């Protein structure tokens, strides 16, 4: 049997990763995986359990006891917490503030990267995050890196009703010691400041189709 295909979509915050990754997954019939949601789920769990997210030891100790598993529903893979999917809870400002600290802990990343790799059990994937092409699936030949101007990204977040210091979050994600945000080797860089999501996802889909046709 052929190896599952993994399309890695990395990029800065609010660069359109989620919207485009979902459109690409839908068009190709692949499973969509939001790895940011996995980091957010753990950050939410830490807040629930009153673990200090700045304390790597406390977070790691909690991780060891964490009862979680992966599931795939309606073409989307996700992490469950004691059988529960905290879909809305992980999008709060409190979780957004806590998540970069949790995501900077090496043991957390090692553990979550394993779970992310296990997602191939569900089939071909479109996986979005910050280190998918550089660290989770560096061997994939389908790597895309999305970016847009800070002004445009701030506008997009505001349209979602979220006021956020994106520059600060990008800085934290890019400067952390473990698996920092970077353009993966061989990635196609798409600056979509002036592109619609149909144009961005269309570009990714046609590039993937072209490369798949070239394999035959
Ligand atoms: O994409 P997002 O905003 O939901 O991501 C939440 C946080 O998790 C963000 O601070 C970056 C981090 N993250 C990461 O470090 N590695 C990933 N593969 C995905 C997200």
mmCIF file of C-alpha atoms and ligand atoms in Angstrom:
data_model
loop_
_atom_site.group_PDB
_atom_site.id
_atom_site.type_symbol
_atom_site.label_atom_id
_atom_site.label_comp_id
_atom_site.label_asym_id
_atom_site.label_seq_id
_atom_site.Cartn_x
_atom_site.Cartn_y
_atom_site.Cartn_z
ATOM 1 C CA UNK A 1 0.000 0.000 0.000
ATOM 2 C CA UNK A 2 1.154 3.545 -0.752
ATOM 3 C CA UNK A 3 2.325 5.727 2.147
ATOM 4 C CA UNK A 4 -0.298 8.308 3.150
ATOM 5 C CA UNK A 5 0.287 11.718 1.589
ATOM 6 C CA UNK A 6 0.872 14.587 4.018
ATOM 7 C CA UNK A 7 0.378 18.189 2.941
ATOM 8 C CA UNK A 8 2.166 20.413 5.462
ATOM 9 C CA UNK A 9 0.844 23.968 5.832
ATOM 10 C CA UNK A 10 2.894 26.164 8.147
ATOM 11 C CA UNK A 11 2.948 29.903 8.647
ATOM 12 C CA UNK A 12 2.494 32.889 10.889
ATOM 13 C CA UNK A 13 -0.591 33.508 13.074
ATOM 14 C CA UNK A 14 -3.676 34.597 11.083
ATOM 15 C CA UNK A 15 -1.969 33.888 7.748
ATOM 16 C CA UNK A 16 -4.990 31.814 6.696
ATOM 17 C CA UNK A 17 -3.616 28.383 7.560
ATOM 18 C CA UNK A 18 -6.866 26.990 8.987
ATOM 19 C CA UNK A 19 -9.189 28.326 6.305
ATOM 20 C CA UNK A 20 -6.944 27.171 3.497
ATOM 21 C CA UNK A 21 -5.995 23.838 5.036
ATOM 22 C CA UNK A 22 -9.711 23.043 5.438
ATOM 23 C CA UNK A 23 -10.449 24.031 1.819
ATOM 24 C CA UNK A 24 -7.552 21.932 0.530
ATOM 25 C CA UNK A 25 -8.586 18.924 2.658
ATOM 26 C CA UNK A 26 -12.155 19.203 1.437
ATOM 27 C CA UNK A 27 -11.180 19.496 -2.225
ATOM 28 C CA UNK A 28 -8.829 16.510 -2.099
ATOM 29 C CA UNK A 29 -10.821 14.381 0.360
ATOM 30 C CA UNK A 30 -7.956 14.333 2.891
ATOM 31 C CA UNK A 31 -8.203 14.453 6.691
ATOM 32 C CA UNK A 32 -7.677 17.908 8.210
ATOM 33 C CA UNK A 33 -5.427 18.175 11.259
ATOM 34 C CA UNK A 34 -5.132 21.413 13.253
ATOM 35 C CA UNK A 35 -2.011 20.914 15.399
ATOM 36 C CA UNK A 36 -2.448 24.341 17.037
ATOM 37 C CA UNK A 37 -5.711 22.984 18.440
ATOM 38 C CA UNK A 38 -3.719 20.166 20.052
ATOM 39 C CA UNK A 39 -1.386 22.629 21.806
ATOM 40 C CA UNK A 40 -4.442 24.658 22.785
ATOM 41 C CA UNK A 41 -6.173 21.577 24.192
ATOM 42 C CA UNK A 42 -3.221 20.893 26.473
ATOM 43 C CA UNK A 43 -3.029 24.579 27.480
ATOM 44 C CA UNK A 44 -6.740 24.504 28.329
ATOM 45 C CA UNK A 45 -6.250 21.334 30.364
ATOM 46 C CA UNK A 46 -3.400 23.003 32.310
ATOM 47 C CA UNK A 47 -5.671 25.945 33.114
ATOM 48 C CA UNK A 48 -8.449 23.567 34.191
ATOM 49 C CA UNK A 49 -6.068 21.718 36.489
ATOM 50 C CA UNK A 50 -4.474 24.949 37.758
ATOM 51 C CA UNK A 51 -1.019 23.933 36.541
ATOM 52 C CA UNK A 52 1.330 26.893 36.036
ATOM 53 C CA UNK A 53 2.014 27.046 32.280
ATOM 54 C CA UNK A 54 5.332 28.802 32.938
ATOM 55 C CA UNK A 55 6.514 25.813 34.954
ATOM 56 C CA UNK A 56 7.767 23.147 32.508
ATOM 57 C CA UNK A 57 7.994 20.521 35.266
ATOM 58 C CA UNK A 58 4.389 21.047 36.364
ATOM 59 C CA UNK A 59 3.117 20.881 32.768
ATOM 60 C CA UNK A 60 5.179 17.762 32.027
ATOM 61 C CA UNK A 61 3.920 16.056 35.208
ATOM 62 C CA UNK A 62 0.348 16.794 34.160
ATOM 63 C CA UNK A 63 1.040 15.503 30.646
ATOM 64 C CA UNK A 64 2.160 12.160 32.078
ATOM 65 C CA UNK A 65 -1.190 11.717 33.809
ATOM 66 C CA UNK A 66 -3.253 13.033 30.922
ATOM 67 C CA UNK A 67 -5.979 10.689 29.675
ATOM 68 C CA UNK A 68 -6.278 11.576 26.034
ATOM 69 C CA UNK A 69 -6.701 9.916 22.682
ATOM 70 C CA UNK A 70 -6.945 10.791 19.013
ATOM 71 C CA UNK A 71 -10.109 10.438 17.016
ATOM 72 C CA UNK A 72 -11.203 11.339 13.501
ATOM 73 C CA UNK A 73 -14.723 12.663 12.985
ATOM 74 C CA UNK A 74 -16.117 14.094 9.730
ATOM 75 C CA UNK A 75 -12.674 14.185 8.149
ATOM 76 C CA UNK A 76 -11.066 15.990 11.087
ATOM 77 C CA UNK A 77 -8.581 14.551 13.547
ATOM 78 C CA UNK A 78 -8.628 15.803 17.131
ATOM 79 C CA UNK A 79 -7.409 15.128 20.661
ATOM 80 C CA UNK A 80 -9.935 14.230 23.314
ATOM 81 C CA UNK A 81 -9.599 15.054 27.012
ATOM 82 C CA UNK A 82 -11.188 12.296 29.069
ATOM 83 C CA UNK A 83 -13.417 11.585 26.078
ATOM 84 C CA UNK A 84 -14.386 15.266 25.651
ATOM 85 C CA UNK A 85 -13.600 17.569 22.718
ATOM 86 C CA UNK A 86 -13.180 21.154 24.084
ATOM 87 C CA UNK A 87 -13.884 22.803 20.732
ATOM 88 C CA UNK A 88 -15.008 26.242 21.891
ATOM 89 C CA UNK A 89 -13.108 26.342 25.179
ATOM 90 C CA UNK A 90 -9.706 26.277 23.450
ATOM 91 C CA UNK A 91 -10.409 29.512 21.535
ATOM 92 C CA UNK A 92 -10.612 31.870 24.532
ATOM 93 C CA UNK A 93 -8.155 34.749 25.083
ATOM 94 C CA UNK A 94 -6.964 32.988 28.247
ATOM 95 C CA UNK A 95 -5.976 29.877 26.304
ATOM 96 C CA UNK A 96 -4.382 31.995 23.531
ATOM 97 C CA UNK A 97 -2.211 33.690 26.151
ATOM 98 C CA UNK A 98 -1.222 30.403 27.802
ATOM 99 C CA UNK A 99 -0.555 28.304 24.693
ATOM 100 C CA UNK A 100 2.823 29.726 23.532
ATOM 101 C CA UNK A 101 4.304 28.854 26.937
ATOM 102 C CA UNK A 102 3.023 25.291 26.773
ATOM 103 C CA UNK A 103 4.171 24.997 23.138
ATOM 104 C CA UNK A 104 7.703 26.044 24.091
ATOM 105 C CA UNK A 105 8.227 23.052 26.414
ATOM 106 C CA UNK A 106 10.405 20.437 24.731
ATOM 107 C CA UNK A 107 8.733 17.394 26.319
ATOM 108 C CA UNK A 108 5.311 18.708 25.313
ATOM 109 C CA UNK A 109 6.468 19.070 21.724
ATOM 110 C CA UNK A 110 8.037 15.604 21.634
ATOM 111 C CA UNK A 111 4.832 14.086 22.968
ATOM 112 C CA UNK A 112 2.500 16.006 20.664
ATOM 113 C CA UNK A 113 4.672 15.429 17.585
ATOM 114 C CA UNK A 114 4.260 11.674 18.195
ATOM 115 C CA UNK A 115 0.472 12.081 18.313
ATOM 116 C CA UNK A 116 0.590 14.202 15.152
ATOM 117 C CA UNK A 117 2.577 11.542 13.306
ATOM 118 C CA UNK A 118 0.063 8.919 14.461
ATOM 119 C CA UNK A 119 -2.624 10.776 12.502
ATOM 120 C CA UNK A 120 -1.520 8.948 9.330
ATOM 121 C CA UNK A 121 -3.622 6.067 10.682
ATOM 122 C CA UNK A 122 -6.605 8.125 9.416
ATOM 123 C CA UNK A 123 -5.287 8.364 5.820
ATOM 124 C CA UNK A 124 -3.958 11.214 3.667
ATOM 125 C CA UNK A 125 -3.595 14.418 5.668
ATOM 126 C CA UNK A 126 -3.594 18.184 5.390
ATOM 127 C CA UNK A 127 -1.824 19.215 8.579
ATOM 128 C CA UNK A 128 -1.414 22.828 9.629
ATOM 129 C CA UNK A 129 0.879 24.282 12.271
ATOM 130 C CA UNK A 130 4.242 25.931 12.776
ATOM 131 C CA UNK A 131 6.706 23.047 12.413
ATOM 132 C CA UNK A 132 4.946 20.475 10.239
ATOM 133 C CA UNK A 133 7.255 20.714 7.222
ATOM 134 C CA UNK A 134 10.367 21.292 9.328
ATOM 135 C CA UNK A 135 9.845 18.852 12.181
ATOM 136 C CA UNK A 136 6.713 16.686 12.152
ATOM 137 C CA UNK A 137 6.847 15.459 8.534
ATOM 138 C CA UNK A 138 10.141 16.852 7.169
ATOM 139 C CA UNK A 139 10.175 14.069 4.555
ATOM 140 C CA UNK A 140 6.966 15.179 2.827
ATOM 141 C CA UNK A 141 7.332 16.701 -0.616
ATOM 142 C CA UNK A 142 4.195 18.844 -0.120
ATOM 143 C CA UNK A 143 5.223 21.815 2.009
ATOM 144 C CA UNK A 144 3.597 25.233 1.995
ATOM 145 C CA UNK A 145 4.368 28.288 4.105
ATOM 146 C CA UNK A 146 1.719 31.006 4.360
ATOM 147 C CA UNK A 147 2.309 34.585 5.372
ATOM 148 C CA UNK A 148 0.633 37.990 5.012
ATOM 149 C CA UNK A 149 1.471 41.495 6.151
ATOM 150 C CA UNK A 150 1.050 42.198 9.869
ATOM 151 C CA UNK A 151 -1.567 44.807 9.014
ATOM 152 C CA UNK A 152 -3.617 42.348 6.985
ATOM 153 C CA UNK A 153 -3.325 39.599 9.606
ATOM 154 C CA UNK A 154 -4.369 41.974 12.391
ATOM 155 C CA UNK A 155 -7.398 42.965 10.283
ATOM 156 C CA UNK A 156 -8.349 39.309 9.785
ATOM 157 C CA UNK A 157 -8.188 38.595 13.515
ATOM 158 C CA UNK A 158 -10.222 41.729 14.283
ATOM 159 C CA UNK A 159 -12.879 40.563 11.790
ATOM 160 C CA UNK A 160 -13.150 37.396 13.908
ATOM 161 C CA UNK A 161 -13.700 39.637 16.937
ATOM 162 C CA UNK A 162 -10.251 38.910 18.363
ATOM 163 C CA UNK A 163 -7.832 41.657 19.385
ATOM 164 C CA UNK A 164 -4.427 40.090 19.627
ATOM 165 C CA UNK A 165 -0.797 41.165 19.595
ATOM 166 C CA UNK A 166 0.180 38.978 16.657
ATOM 167 C CA UNK A 167 3.693 40.406 16.382
ATOM 168 C CA UNK A 168 4.414 39.338 19.967
ATOM 169 C CA UNK A 169 3.007 35.845 19.402
ATOM 170 C CA UNK A 170 4.989 35.394 16.172
ATOM 171 C CA UNK A 171 8.117 36.548 17.968
ATOM 172 C CA UNK A 172 7.591 34.000 20.740
ATOM 173 C CA UNK A 173 6.860 31.231 18.214
ATOM 174 C CA UNK A 174 9.909 32.136 16.071
ATOM 175 C CA UNK A 175 12.401 32.658 18.862
ATOM 176 C CA UNK A 176 11.729 29.648 21.056
ATOM 177 C CA UNK A 177 14.557 27.140 21.326
ATOM 178 C CA UNK A 178 12.507 24.065 20.365
ATOM 179 C CA UNK A 179 11.101 23.737 16.825
ATOM 180 C CA UNK A 180 10.729 27.478 16.174
ATOM 181 C CA UNK A 181 8.467 28.788 13.442
ATOM 182 C CA UNK A 182 10.522 28.855 10.243
ATOM 183 C CA UNK A 183 10.138 28.383 6.505
ATOM 184 C CA UNK A 184 10.716 24.645 6.024
ATOM 185 C CA UNK A 185 13.331 23.590 3.506
ATOM 186 C CA UNK A 186 11.692 23.148 0.110
ATOM 187 C CA UNK A 187 8.429 24.852 1.099
ATOM 188 C CA UNK A 188 6.479 26.933 -1.389
ATOM 189 C CA UNK A 189 6.047 30.356 0.241
ATOM 190 C CA UNK A 190 2.713 32.071 -0.401
ATOM 191 C CA UNK A 191 2.200 35.647 0.731
ATOM 192 C CA UNK A 192 -1.561 35.966 0.550
ATOM 193 C CA UNK A 193 -1.978 39.585 1.738
ATOM 194 C CA UNK A 194 -3.836 40.358 -1.470
ATOM 195 C CA UNK A 195 -5.288 36.941 -2.194
ATOM 196 C CA UNK A 196 -8.662 35.422 -1.361
ATOM 197 C CA UNK A 197 -8.778 32.036 0.355
ATOM 198 C CA UNK A 198 -10.122 30.552 -2.894
ATOM 199 C CA UNK A 199 -6.996 31.818 -4.678
ATOM 200 C CA UNK A 200 -4.624 30.626 -1.947
ATOM 201 C CA UNK A 201 -6.183 27.186 -1.567
ATOM 202 C CA UNK A 202 -6.535 26.926 -5.371
ATOM 203 C CA UNK A 203 -2.816 27.510 -5.748
ATOM 204 C CA UNK A 204 -2.002 24.817 -3.182
ATOM 205 C CA UNK A 205 -4.434 22.325 -4.721
ATOM 206 C CA UNK A 206 -3.103 22.820 -8.255
ATOM 207 C CA UNK A 207 0.500 22.530 -7.042
ATOM 208 C CA UNK A 208 -0.292 19.278 -5.193
ATOM 209 C CA UNK A 209 -2.144 17.859 -8.212
ATOM 210 C CA UNK A 210 0.738 18.789 -10.493
ATOM 211 C CA UNK A 211 3.273 17.064 -8.243
ATOM 212 C CA UNK A 212 1.071 13.985 -7.814
ATOM 213 C CA UNK A 213 0.648 13.718 -11.596
ATOM 214 C CA UNK A 214 4.432 14.020 -11.964
ATOM 215 C CA UNK A 215 4.915 11.003 -9.686
ATOM 216 C CA UNK A 216 3.103 8.605 -12.023
HETATM 217 O O1 LIG B 1 -2.420 28.074 15.200
HETATM 218 P P1 LIG B 1 -2.825 28.425 16.645
HETATM 219 O O2 LIG B 1 -2.900 29.892 16.917
HETATM 220 O O3 LIG B 1 -4.061 27.723 17.068
HETATM 221 O O4 LIG B 1 -1.622 27.852 17.518
HETATM 222 C C1 LIG B 1 -1.637 27.933 18.903
HETATM 223 C C2 LIG B 1 -0.219 28.023 19.425
HETATM 224 O O5 LIG B 1 0.437 26.773 19.303
HETATM 225 C C3 LIG B 1 0.675 29.070 18.777
HETATM 226 O O6 LIG B 1 1.242 29.894 19.789
HETATM 227 C C4 LIG B 1 1.744 28.315 18.100
HETATM 228 C C5 LIG B 1 1.709 26.949 18.719
HETATM 229 N N1 LIG B 1 1.895 25.902 17.731
HETATM 230 C C6 LIG B 1 3.146 25.343 17.640
HETATM 231 O O7 LIG B 1 4.051 25.760 18.354
HETATM 232 N N2 LIG B 1 3.375 24.320 16.783
HETATM 233 C C7 LIG B 1 2.396 23.867 15.989
HETATM 234 N N3 LIG B 1 2.637 22.849 15.154
HETATM 235 C C8 LIG B 1 1.101 24.454 16.055
HETATM 236 C C9 LIG B 1 0.898 25.488 16.923
#
